[in-house]
mmCIF file of C-alpha atoms and ligand atoms in Angstrom:
data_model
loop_
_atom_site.group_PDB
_atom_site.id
_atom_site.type_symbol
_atom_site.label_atom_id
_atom_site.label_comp_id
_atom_site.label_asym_id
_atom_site.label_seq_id
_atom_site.Cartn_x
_atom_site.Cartn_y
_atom_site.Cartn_z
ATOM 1 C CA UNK A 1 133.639 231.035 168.429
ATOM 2 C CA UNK A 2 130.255 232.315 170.512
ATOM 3 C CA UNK A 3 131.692 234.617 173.189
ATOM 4 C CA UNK A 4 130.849 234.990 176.934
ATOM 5 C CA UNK A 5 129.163 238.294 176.345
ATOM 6 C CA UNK A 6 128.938 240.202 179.584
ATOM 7 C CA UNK A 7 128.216 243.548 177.540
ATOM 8 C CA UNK A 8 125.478 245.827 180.061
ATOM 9 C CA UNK A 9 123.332 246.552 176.940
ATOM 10 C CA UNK A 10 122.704 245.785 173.992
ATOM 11 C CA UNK A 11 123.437 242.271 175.188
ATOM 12 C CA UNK A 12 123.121 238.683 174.872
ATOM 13 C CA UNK A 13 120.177 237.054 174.226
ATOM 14 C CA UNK A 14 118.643 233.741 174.055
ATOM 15 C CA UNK A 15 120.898 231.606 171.294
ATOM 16 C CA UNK A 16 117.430 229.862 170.016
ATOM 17 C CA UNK A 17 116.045 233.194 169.999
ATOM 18 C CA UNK A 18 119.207 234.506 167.560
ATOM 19 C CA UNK A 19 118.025 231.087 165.645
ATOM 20 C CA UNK A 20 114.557 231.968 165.085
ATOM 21 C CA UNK A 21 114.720 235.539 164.268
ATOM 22 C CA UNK A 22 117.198 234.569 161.886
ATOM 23 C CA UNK A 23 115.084 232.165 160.160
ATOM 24 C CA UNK A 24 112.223 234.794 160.229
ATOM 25 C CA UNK A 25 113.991 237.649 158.844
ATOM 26 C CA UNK A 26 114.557 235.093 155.823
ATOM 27 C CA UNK A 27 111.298 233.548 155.464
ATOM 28 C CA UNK A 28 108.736 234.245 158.087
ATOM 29 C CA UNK A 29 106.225 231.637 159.422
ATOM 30 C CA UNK A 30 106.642 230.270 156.151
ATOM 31 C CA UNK A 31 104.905 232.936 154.414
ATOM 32 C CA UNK A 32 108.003 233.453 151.625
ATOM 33 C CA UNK A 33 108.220 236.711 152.880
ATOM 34 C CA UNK A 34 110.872 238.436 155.605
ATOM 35 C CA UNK A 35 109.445 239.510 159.186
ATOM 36 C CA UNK A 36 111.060 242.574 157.983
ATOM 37 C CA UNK A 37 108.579 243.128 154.874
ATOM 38 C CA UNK A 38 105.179 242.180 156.067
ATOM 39 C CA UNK A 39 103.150 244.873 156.756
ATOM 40 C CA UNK A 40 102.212 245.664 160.433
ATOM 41 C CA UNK A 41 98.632 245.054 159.968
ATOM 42 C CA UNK A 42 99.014 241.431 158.823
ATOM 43 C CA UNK A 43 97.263 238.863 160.342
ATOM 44 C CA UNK A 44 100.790 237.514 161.138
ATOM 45 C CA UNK A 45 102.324 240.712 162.595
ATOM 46 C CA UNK A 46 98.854 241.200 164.679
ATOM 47 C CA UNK A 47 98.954 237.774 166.251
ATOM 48 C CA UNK A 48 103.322 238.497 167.082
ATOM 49 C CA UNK A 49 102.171 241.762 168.584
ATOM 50 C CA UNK A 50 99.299 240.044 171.076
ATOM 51 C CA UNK A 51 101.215 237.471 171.788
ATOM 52 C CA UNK A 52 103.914 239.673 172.950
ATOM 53 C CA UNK A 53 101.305 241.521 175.217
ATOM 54 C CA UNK A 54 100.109 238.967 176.748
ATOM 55 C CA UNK A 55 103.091 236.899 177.440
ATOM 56 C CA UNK A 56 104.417 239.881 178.936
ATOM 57 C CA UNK A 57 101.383 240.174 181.671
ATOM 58 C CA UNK A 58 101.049 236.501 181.953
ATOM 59 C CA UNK A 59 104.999 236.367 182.805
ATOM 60 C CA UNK A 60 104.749 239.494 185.060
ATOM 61 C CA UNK A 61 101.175 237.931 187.185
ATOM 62 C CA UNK A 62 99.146 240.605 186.306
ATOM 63 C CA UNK A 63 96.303 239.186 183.892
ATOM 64 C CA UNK A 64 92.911 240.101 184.727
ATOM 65 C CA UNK A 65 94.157 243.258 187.092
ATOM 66 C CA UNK A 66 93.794 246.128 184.892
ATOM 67 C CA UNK A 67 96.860 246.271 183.141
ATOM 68 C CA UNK A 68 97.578 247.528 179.714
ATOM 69 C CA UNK A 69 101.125 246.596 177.685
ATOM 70 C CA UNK A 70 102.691 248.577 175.226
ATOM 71 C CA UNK A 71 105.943 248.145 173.050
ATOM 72 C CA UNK A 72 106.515 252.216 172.266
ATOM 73 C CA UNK A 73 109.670 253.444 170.536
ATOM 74 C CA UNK A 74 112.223 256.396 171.778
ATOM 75 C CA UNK A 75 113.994 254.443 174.273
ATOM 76 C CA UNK A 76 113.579 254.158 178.303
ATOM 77 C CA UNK A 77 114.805 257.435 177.641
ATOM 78 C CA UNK A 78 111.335 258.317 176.125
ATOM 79 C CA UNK A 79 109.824 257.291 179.055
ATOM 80 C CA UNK A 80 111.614 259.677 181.513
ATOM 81 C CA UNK A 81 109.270 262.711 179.818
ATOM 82 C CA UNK A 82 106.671 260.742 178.584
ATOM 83 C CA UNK A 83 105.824 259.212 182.214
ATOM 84 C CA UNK A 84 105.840 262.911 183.422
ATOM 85 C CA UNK A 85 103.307 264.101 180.174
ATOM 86 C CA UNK A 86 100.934 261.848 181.341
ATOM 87 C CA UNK A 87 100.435 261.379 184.855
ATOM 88 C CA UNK A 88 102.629 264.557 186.460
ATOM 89 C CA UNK A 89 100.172 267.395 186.723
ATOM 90 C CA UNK A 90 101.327 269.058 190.705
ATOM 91 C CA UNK A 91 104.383 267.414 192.232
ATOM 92 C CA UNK A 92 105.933 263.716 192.026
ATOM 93 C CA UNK A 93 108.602 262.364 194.031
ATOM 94 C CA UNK A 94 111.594 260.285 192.812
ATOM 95 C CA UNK A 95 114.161 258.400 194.483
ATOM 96 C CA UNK A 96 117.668 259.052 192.883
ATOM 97 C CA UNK A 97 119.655 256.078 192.993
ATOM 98 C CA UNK A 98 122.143 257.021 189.502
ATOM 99 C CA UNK A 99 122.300 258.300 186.081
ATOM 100 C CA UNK A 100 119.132 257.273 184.690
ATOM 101 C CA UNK A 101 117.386 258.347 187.439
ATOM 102 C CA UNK A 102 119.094 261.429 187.781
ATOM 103 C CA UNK A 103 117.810 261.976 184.175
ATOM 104 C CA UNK A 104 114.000 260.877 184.854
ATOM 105 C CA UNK A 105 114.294 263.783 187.247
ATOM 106 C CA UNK A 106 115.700 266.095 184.718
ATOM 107 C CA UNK A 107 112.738 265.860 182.246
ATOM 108 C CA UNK A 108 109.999 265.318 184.831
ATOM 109 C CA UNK A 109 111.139 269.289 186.226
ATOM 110 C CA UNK A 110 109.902 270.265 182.563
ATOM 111 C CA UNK A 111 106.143 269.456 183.681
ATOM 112 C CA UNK A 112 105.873 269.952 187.360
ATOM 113 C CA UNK A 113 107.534 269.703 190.531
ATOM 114 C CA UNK A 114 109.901 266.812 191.599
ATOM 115 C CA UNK A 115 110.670 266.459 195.050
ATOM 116 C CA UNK A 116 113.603 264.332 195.511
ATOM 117 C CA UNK A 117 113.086 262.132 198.112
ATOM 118 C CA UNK A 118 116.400 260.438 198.575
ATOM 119 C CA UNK A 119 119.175 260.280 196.803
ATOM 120 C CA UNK A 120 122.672 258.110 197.015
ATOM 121 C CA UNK A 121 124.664 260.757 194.486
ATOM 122 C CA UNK A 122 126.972 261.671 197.650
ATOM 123 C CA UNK A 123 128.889 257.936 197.466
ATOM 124 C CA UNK A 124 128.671 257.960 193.599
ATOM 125 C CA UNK A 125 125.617 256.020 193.800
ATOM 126 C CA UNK A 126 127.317 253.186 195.426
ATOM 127 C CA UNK A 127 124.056 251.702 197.584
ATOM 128 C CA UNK A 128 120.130 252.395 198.076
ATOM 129 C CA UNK A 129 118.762 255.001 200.088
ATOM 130 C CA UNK A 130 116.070 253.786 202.887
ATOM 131 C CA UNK A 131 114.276 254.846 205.742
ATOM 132 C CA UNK A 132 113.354 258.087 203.556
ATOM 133 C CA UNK A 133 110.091 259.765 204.089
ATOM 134 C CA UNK A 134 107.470 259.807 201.943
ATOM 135 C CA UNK A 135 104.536 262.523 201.852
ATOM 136 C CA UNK A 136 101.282 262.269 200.715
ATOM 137 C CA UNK A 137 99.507 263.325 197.494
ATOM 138 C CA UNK A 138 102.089 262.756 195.336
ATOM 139 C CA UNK A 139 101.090 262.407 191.742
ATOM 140 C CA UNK A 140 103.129 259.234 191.835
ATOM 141 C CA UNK A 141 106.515 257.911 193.101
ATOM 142 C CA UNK A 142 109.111 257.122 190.838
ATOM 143 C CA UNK A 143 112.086 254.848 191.360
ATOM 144 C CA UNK A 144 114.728 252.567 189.224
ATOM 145 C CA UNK A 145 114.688 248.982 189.829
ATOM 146 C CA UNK A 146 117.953 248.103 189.241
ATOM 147 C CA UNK A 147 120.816 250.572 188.707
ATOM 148 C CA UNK A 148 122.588 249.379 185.315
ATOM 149 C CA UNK A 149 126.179 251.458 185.834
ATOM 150 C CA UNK A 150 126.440 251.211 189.283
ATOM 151 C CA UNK A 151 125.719 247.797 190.445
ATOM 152 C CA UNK A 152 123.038 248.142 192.866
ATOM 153 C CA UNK A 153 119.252 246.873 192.914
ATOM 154 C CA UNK A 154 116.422 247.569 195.073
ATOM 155 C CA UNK A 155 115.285 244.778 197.189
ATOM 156 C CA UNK A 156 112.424 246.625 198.953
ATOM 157 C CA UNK A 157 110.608 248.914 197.371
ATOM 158 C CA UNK A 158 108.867 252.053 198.874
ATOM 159 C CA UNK A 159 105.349 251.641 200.110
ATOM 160 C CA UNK A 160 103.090 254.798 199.269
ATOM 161 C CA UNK A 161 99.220 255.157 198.088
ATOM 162 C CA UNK A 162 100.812 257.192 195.553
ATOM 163 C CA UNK A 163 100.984 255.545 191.897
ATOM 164 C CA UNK A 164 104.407 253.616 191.948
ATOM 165 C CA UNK A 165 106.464 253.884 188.858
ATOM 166 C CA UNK A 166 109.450 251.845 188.263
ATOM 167 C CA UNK A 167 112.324 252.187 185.171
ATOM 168 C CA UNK A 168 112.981 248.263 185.006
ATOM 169 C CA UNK A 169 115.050 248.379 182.022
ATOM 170 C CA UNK A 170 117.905 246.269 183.356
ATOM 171 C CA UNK A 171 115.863 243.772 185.626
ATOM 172 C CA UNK A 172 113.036 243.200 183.612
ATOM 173 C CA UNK A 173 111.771 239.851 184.040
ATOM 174 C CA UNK A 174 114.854 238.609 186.052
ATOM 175 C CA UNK A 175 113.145 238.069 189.626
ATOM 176 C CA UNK A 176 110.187 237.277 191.514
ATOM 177 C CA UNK A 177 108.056 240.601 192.611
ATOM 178 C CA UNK A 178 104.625 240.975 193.693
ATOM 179 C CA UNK A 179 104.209 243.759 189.882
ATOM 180 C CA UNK A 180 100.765 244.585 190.897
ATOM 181 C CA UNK A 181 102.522 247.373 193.337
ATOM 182 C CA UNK A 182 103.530 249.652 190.699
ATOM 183 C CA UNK A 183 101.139 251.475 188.429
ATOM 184 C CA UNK A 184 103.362 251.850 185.828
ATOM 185 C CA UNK A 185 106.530 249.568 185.015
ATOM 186 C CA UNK A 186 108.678 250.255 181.332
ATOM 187 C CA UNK A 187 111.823 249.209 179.977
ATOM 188 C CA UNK A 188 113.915 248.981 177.464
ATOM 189 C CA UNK A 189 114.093 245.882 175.324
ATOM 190 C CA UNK A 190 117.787 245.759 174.849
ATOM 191 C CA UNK A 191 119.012 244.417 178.593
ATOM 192 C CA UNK A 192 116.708 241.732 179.120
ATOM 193 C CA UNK A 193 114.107 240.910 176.164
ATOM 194 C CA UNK A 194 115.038 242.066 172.496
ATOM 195 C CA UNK A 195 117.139 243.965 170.679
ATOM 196 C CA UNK A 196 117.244 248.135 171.254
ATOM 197 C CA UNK A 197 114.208 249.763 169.014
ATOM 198 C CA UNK A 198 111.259 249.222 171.867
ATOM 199 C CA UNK A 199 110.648 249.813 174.953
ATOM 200 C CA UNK A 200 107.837 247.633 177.294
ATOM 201 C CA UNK A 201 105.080 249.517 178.625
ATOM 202 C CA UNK A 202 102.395 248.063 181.723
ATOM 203 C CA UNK A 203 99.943 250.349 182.694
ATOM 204 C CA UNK A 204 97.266 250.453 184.837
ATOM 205 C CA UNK A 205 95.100 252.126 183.307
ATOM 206 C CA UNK A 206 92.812 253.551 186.031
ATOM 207 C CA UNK A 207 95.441 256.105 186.734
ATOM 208 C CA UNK A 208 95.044 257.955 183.273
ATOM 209 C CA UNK A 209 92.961 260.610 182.484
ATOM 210 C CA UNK A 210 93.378 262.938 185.269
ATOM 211 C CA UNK A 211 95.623 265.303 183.436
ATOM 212 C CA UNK A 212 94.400 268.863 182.206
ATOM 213 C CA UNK A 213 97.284 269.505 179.612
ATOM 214 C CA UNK A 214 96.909 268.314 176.347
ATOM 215 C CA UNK A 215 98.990 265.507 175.230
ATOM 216 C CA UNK A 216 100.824 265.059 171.959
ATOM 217 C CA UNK A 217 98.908 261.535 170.214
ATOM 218 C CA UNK A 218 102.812 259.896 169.724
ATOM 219 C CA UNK A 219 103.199 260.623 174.249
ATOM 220 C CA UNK A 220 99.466 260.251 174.806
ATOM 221 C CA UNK A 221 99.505 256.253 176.590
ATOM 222 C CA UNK A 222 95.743 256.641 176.095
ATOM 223 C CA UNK A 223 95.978 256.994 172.395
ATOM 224 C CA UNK A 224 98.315 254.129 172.333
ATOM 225 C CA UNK A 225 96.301 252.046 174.440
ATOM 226 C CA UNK A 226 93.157 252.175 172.295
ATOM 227 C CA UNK A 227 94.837 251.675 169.102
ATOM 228 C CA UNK A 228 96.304 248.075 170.798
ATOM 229 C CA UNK A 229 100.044 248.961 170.900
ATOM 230 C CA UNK A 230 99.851 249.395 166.644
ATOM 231 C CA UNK A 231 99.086 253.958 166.944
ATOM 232 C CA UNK A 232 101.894 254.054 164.353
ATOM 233 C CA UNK A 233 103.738 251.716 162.496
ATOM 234 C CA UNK A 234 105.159 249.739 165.311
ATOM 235 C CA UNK A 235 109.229 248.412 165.079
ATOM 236 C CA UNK A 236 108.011 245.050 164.066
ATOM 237 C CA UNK A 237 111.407 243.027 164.318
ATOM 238 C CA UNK A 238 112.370 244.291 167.891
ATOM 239 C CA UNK A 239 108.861 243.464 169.140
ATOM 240 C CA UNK A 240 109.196 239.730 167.337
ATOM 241 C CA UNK A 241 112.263 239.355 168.744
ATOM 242 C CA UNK A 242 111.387 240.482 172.277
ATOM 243 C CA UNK A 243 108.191 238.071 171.956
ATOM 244 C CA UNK A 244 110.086 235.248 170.807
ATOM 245 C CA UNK A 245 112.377 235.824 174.205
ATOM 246 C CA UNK A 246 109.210 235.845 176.200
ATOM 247 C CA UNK A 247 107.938 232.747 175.104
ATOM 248 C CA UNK A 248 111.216 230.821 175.647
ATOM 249 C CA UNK A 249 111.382 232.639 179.441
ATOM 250 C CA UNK A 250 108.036 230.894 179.642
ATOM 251 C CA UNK A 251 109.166 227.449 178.214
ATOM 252 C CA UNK A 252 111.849 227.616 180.921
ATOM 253 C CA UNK A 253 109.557 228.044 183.756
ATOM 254 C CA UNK A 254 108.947 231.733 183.826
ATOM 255 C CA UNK A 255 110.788 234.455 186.295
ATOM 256 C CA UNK A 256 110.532 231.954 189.265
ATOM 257 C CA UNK A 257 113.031 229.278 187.144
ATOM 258 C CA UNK A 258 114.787 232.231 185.716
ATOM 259 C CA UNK A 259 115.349 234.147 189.152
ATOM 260 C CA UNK A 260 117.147 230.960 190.597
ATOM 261 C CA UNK A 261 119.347 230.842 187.658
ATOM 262 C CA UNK A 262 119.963 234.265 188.498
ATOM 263 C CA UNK A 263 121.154 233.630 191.989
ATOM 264 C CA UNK A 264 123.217 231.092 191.199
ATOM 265 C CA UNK A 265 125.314 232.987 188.762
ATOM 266 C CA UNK A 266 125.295 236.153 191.354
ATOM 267 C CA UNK A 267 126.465 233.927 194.096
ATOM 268 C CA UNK A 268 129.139 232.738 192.053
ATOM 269 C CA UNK A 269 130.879 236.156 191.029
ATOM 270 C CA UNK A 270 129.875 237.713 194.052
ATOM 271 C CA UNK A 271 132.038 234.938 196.367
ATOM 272 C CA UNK A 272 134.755 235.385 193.507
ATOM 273 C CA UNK A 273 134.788 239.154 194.226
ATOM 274 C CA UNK A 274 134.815 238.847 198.421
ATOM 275 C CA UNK A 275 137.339 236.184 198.127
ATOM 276 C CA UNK A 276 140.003 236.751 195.482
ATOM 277 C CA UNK A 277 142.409 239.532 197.584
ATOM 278 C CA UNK A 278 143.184 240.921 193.719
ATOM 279 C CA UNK A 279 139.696 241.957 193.269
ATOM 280 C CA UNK A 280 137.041 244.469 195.058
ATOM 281 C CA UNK A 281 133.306 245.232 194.806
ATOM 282 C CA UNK A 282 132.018 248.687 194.097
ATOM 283 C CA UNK A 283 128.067 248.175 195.426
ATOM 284 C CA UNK A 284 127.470 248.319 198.576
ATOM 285 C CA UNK A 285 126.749 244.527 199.782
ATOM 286 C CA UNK A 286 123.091 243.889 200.838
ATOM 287 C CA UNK A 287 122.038 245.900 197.733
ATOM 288 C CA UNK A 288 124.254 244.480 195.097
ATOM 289 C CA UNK A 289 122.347 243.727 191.828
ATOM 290 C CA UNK A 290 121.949 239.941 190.598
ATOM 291 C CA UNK A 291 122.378 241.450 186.719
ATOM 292 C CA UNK A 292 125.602 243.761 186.975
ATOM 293 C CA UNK A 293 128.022 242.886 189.282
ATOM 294 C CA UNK A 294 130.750 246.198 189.296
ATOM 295 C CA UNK A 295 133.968 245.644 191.019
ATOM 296 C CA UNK A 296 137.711 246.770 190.379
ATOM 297 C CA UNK A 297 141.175 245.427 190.885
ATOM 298 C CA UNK A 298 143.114 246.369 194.143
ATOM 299 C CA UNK A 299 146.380 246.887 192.332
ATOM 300 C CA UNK A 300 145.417 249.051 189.285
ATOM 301 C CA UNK A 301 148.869 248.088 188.008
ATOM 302 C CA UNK A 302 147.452 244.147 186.580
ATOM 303 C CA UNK A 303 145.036 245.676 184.841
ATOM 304 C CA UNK A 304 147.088 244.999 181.700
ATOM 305 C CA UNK A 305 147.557 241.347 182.300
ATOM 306 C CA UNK A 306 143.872 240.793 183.432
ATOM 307 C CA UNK A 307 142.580 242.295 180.770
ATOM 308 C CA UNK A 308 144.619 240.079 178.060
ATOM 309 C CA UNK A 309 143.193 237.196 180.128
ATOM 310 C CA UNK A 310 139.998 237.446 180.446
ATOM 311 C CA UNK A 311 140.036 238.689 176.274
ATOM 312 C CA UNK A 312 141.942 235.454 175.719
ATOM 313 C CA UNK A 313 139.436 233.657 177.022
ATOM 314 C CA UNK A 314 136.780 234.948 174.661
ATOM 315 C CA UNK A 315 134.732 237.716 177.231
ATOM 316 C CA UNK A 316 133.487 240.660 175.917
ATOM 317 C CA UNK A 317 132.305 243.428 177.123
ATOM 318 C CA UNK A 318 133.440 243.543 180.888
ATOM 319 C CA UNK A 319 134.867 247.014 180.923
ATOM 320 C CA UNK A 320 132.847 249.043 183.373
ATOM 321 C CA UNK A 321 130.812 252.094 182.617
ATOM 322 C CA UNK A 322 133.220 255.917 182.672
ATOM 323 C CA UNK A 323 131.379 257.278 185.684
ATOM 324 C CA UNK A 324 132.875 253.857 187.762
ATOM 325 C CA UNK A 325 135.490 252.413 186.180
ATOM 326 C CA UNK A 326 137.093 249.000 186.659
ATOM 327 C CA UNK A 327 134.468 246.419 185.844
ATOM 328 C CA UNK A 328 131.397 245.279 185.289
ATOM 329 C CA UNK A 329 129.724 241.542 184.406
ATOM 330 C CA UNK A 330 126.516 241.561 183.180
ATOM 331 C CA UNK A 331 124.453 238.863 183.712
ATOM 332 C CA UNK A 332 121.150 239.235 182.470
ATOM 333 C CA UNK A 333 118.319 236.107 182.089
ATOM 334 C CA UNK A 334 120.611 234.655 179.116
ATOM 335 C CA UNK A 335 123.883 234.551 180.497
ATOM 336 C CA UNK A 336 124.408 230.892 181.178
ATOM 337 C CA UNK A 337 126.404 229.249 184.295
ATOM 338 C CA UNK A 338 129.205 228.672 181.918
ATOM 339 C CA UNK A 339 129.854 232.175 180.998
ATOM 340 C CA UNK A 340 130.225 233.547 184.358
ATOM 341 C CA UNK A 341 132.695 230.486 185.380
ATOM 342 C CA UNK A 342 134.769 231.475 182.530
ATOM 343 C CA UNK A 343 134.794 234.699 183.834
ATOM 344 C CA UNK A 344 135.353 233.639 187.769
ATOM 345 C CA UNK A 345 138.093 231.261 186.318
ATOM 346 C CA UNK A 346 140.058 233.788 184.427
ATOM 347 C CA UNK A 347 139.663 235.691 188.450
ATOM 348 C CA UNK A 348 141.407 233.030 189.637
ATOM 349 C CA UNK A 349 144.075 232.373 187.559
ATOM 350 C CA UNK A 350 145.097 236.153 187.884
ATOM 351 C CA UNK A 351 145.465 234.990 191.852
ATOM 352 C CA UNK A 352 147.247 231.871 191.118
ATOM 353 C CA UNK A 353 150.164 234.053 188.876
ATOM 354 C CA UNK A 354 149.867 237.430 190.366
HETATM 355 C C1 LIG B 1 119.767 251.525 179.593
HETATM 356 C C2 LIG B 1 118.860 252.136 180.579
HETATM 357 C C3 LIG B 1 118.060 253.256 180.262
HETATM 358 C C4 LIG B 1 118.116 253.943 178.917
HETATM 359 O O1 LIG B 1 117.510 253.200 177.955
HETATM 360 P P1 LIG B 1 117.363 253.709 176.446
HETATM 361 O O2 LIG B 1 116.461 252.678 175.871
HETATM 362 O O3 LIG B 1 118.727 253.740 175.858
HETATM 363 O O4 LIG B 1 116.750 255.068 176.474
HETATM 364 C C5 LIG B 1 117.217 253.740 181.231
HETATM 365 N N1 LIG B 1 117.149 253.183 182.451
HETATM 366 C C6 LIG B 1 117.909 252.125 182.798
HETATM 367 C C7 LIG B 1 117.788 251.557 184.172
HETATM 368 C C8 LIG B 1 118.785 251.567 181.877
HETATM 369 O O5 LIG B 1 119.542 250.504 182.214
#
């Protein structure tokens, strides 16, 4: 039996998309050849990779605005430095709101200065800074959309002139944003698009170029901008997969369909949380993320008997990350209605026999 897979990443996907890359990795595009054999240069593989691109920017609003997409390799985690390399040549500020963040910062220090702007590492990362200042001439502002361990998700996002960079591994394609603020948005496939292996790059790409070190070609955007995403041999199956993911968020209606799904499912472990006296949320509440929803049990002493129920009921994944504890129920664009009443029933039974 299919389980309700609230695993934070990698994570569910799409079950037509788990159809189709199946088929493909048999016998792609009826070619009597695997997606995992054709060479990257095919006509075939060429046509998967644009059509990735541009579903991407058409999804995301931004055709026509100066916007390039990538799908790199190395992770988000690639993307910490590689962001940095690029565009970080005096100081850039970041806004430290958890663990990835805090490790952006780390390897942006190795190029230049990093003012910390704000920071939430005092309540274990628990809610959003605001009302921070922000100077001028920064080489660009860096932030994280939506805070994967911890549960929380920024609703408003800093205004600067500065370039605006955002890590939106986790809420990638999940909700309505006006994109064309940031400069620079990337994210890992494997929480919201494909499986792990790439990692979605948009650029604008007037704010290259103004960088006097010289750049590795494998960290240089520019090189992989002008070779169309294909520098090196690209990792063909994640970028299928993520495409085929794309085009199905498009077939549904795009983020605007998608975002109200979203809500819906948020609202509905959310009120679970507030209501059920056996349960308690760890994210602050006006910045609590639609994707992960972190909260614990009051009396640590059912955690035995909740966690035979909810594994009883076929959910996975719902431990919560180390640095939190208790739980977490992630709930990214392919987690259906169903799943996360499963879940919000098992909540209740607990209340019913406890
Ligand atoms: C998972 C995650 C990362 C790390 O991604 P990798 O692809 O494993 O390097 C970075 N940022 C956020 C917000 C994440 O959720």
């Amino acid at each position: 039996m299919k389980k309700h897979n609230f695993s934070a990443g990698p994570c569910i996907l799409p079950q037509e998309v788990f159809n189709e890359a199946s088929q493909a990795v048999l016998d792609f595009n009826n070619s009597g050849l695997s997606i995992l054999e054709i060479s990257h240069r095919s006509k075939d593989f060429v046509d998967v990779m644009e059509e990735a691109r541009s579903l991407a920017l058409e999804l995301l609003g931004l055709e026509g605005k100066g916007y390039k997409v990538l799908f790199l390799q190395g992770g988000a985690s690639t993307q910490f430095l590689m962001t940095a390399y690029n565009l970080l040549q005096k100081k850039a500020g970041y806004i430290n709101t958890g663990s990835w963040s805090d490790k952006a910062i780390k390897e942006a220090k190795i190029f230049g200065e990093v003012i910390e702007l704000a920071s939430s590492k005092d309540a274990n990362y628990n809610y959003i800074p605001k009302g921070y200042e922000i100077p001028e001439g920064l080489d660009y502002l860096h932030c994280t959309s939506n805070n994967t361990i911890f549960g929380t998700q920024i609703k408003e996002f800093p205004t600067t002139n500065s370039p605006l960079i955002c890590d939106m591994s986790s809420d990638i394609f999940s909700r309505q944003l006006d994109f064309s603020q940031f400069s620079l948005i990337y994210a890992g496939a494997q929480k919201n698009m494909g499986p792990a292996g790439t990692t979605l790059v948009v650029i604008k790409e007037d704010i290259l170029g103004n960088i006097e070190r010289q750049i590795p070609s494998m960290l240089d955007y520019k090189v992989h901008i002008s070779k169309g995403s294909m520098f090196n041999t690209p990792p063909v199956f994640p970028v299928y997969t993520s495409m085929l993911t794309l085009r199905w968020l498009k077939k549904l209606g795009g983020i605007a369909a998608i975002e109200e799904q979203n809500e819906k499912k948020a609202k509905l472990i959310y009120s679970e949380i507030e209501l059920n006296p056996l349960f308690k949320g760890f994210a602050a509440t006006e910045d609590r993320s639609m994707m992960n929803a972190t909260f614990s049990l009051v009396d640590e002493d059912l955690k035995e008997t909740f966690d035979a129920m909810w594994s009883e009921a076929g959910i996975n994944g719902l431990n919560g990350h180390r640095s939190v504890g208790g739980y977490r129920a992630s709930m990214y664009n392919a987690m259906t209605m169903e799943s996360v009443a499963a879940l919000v029933d098992v909540m209740g039974d607990l209340e019913r026999k406890a």
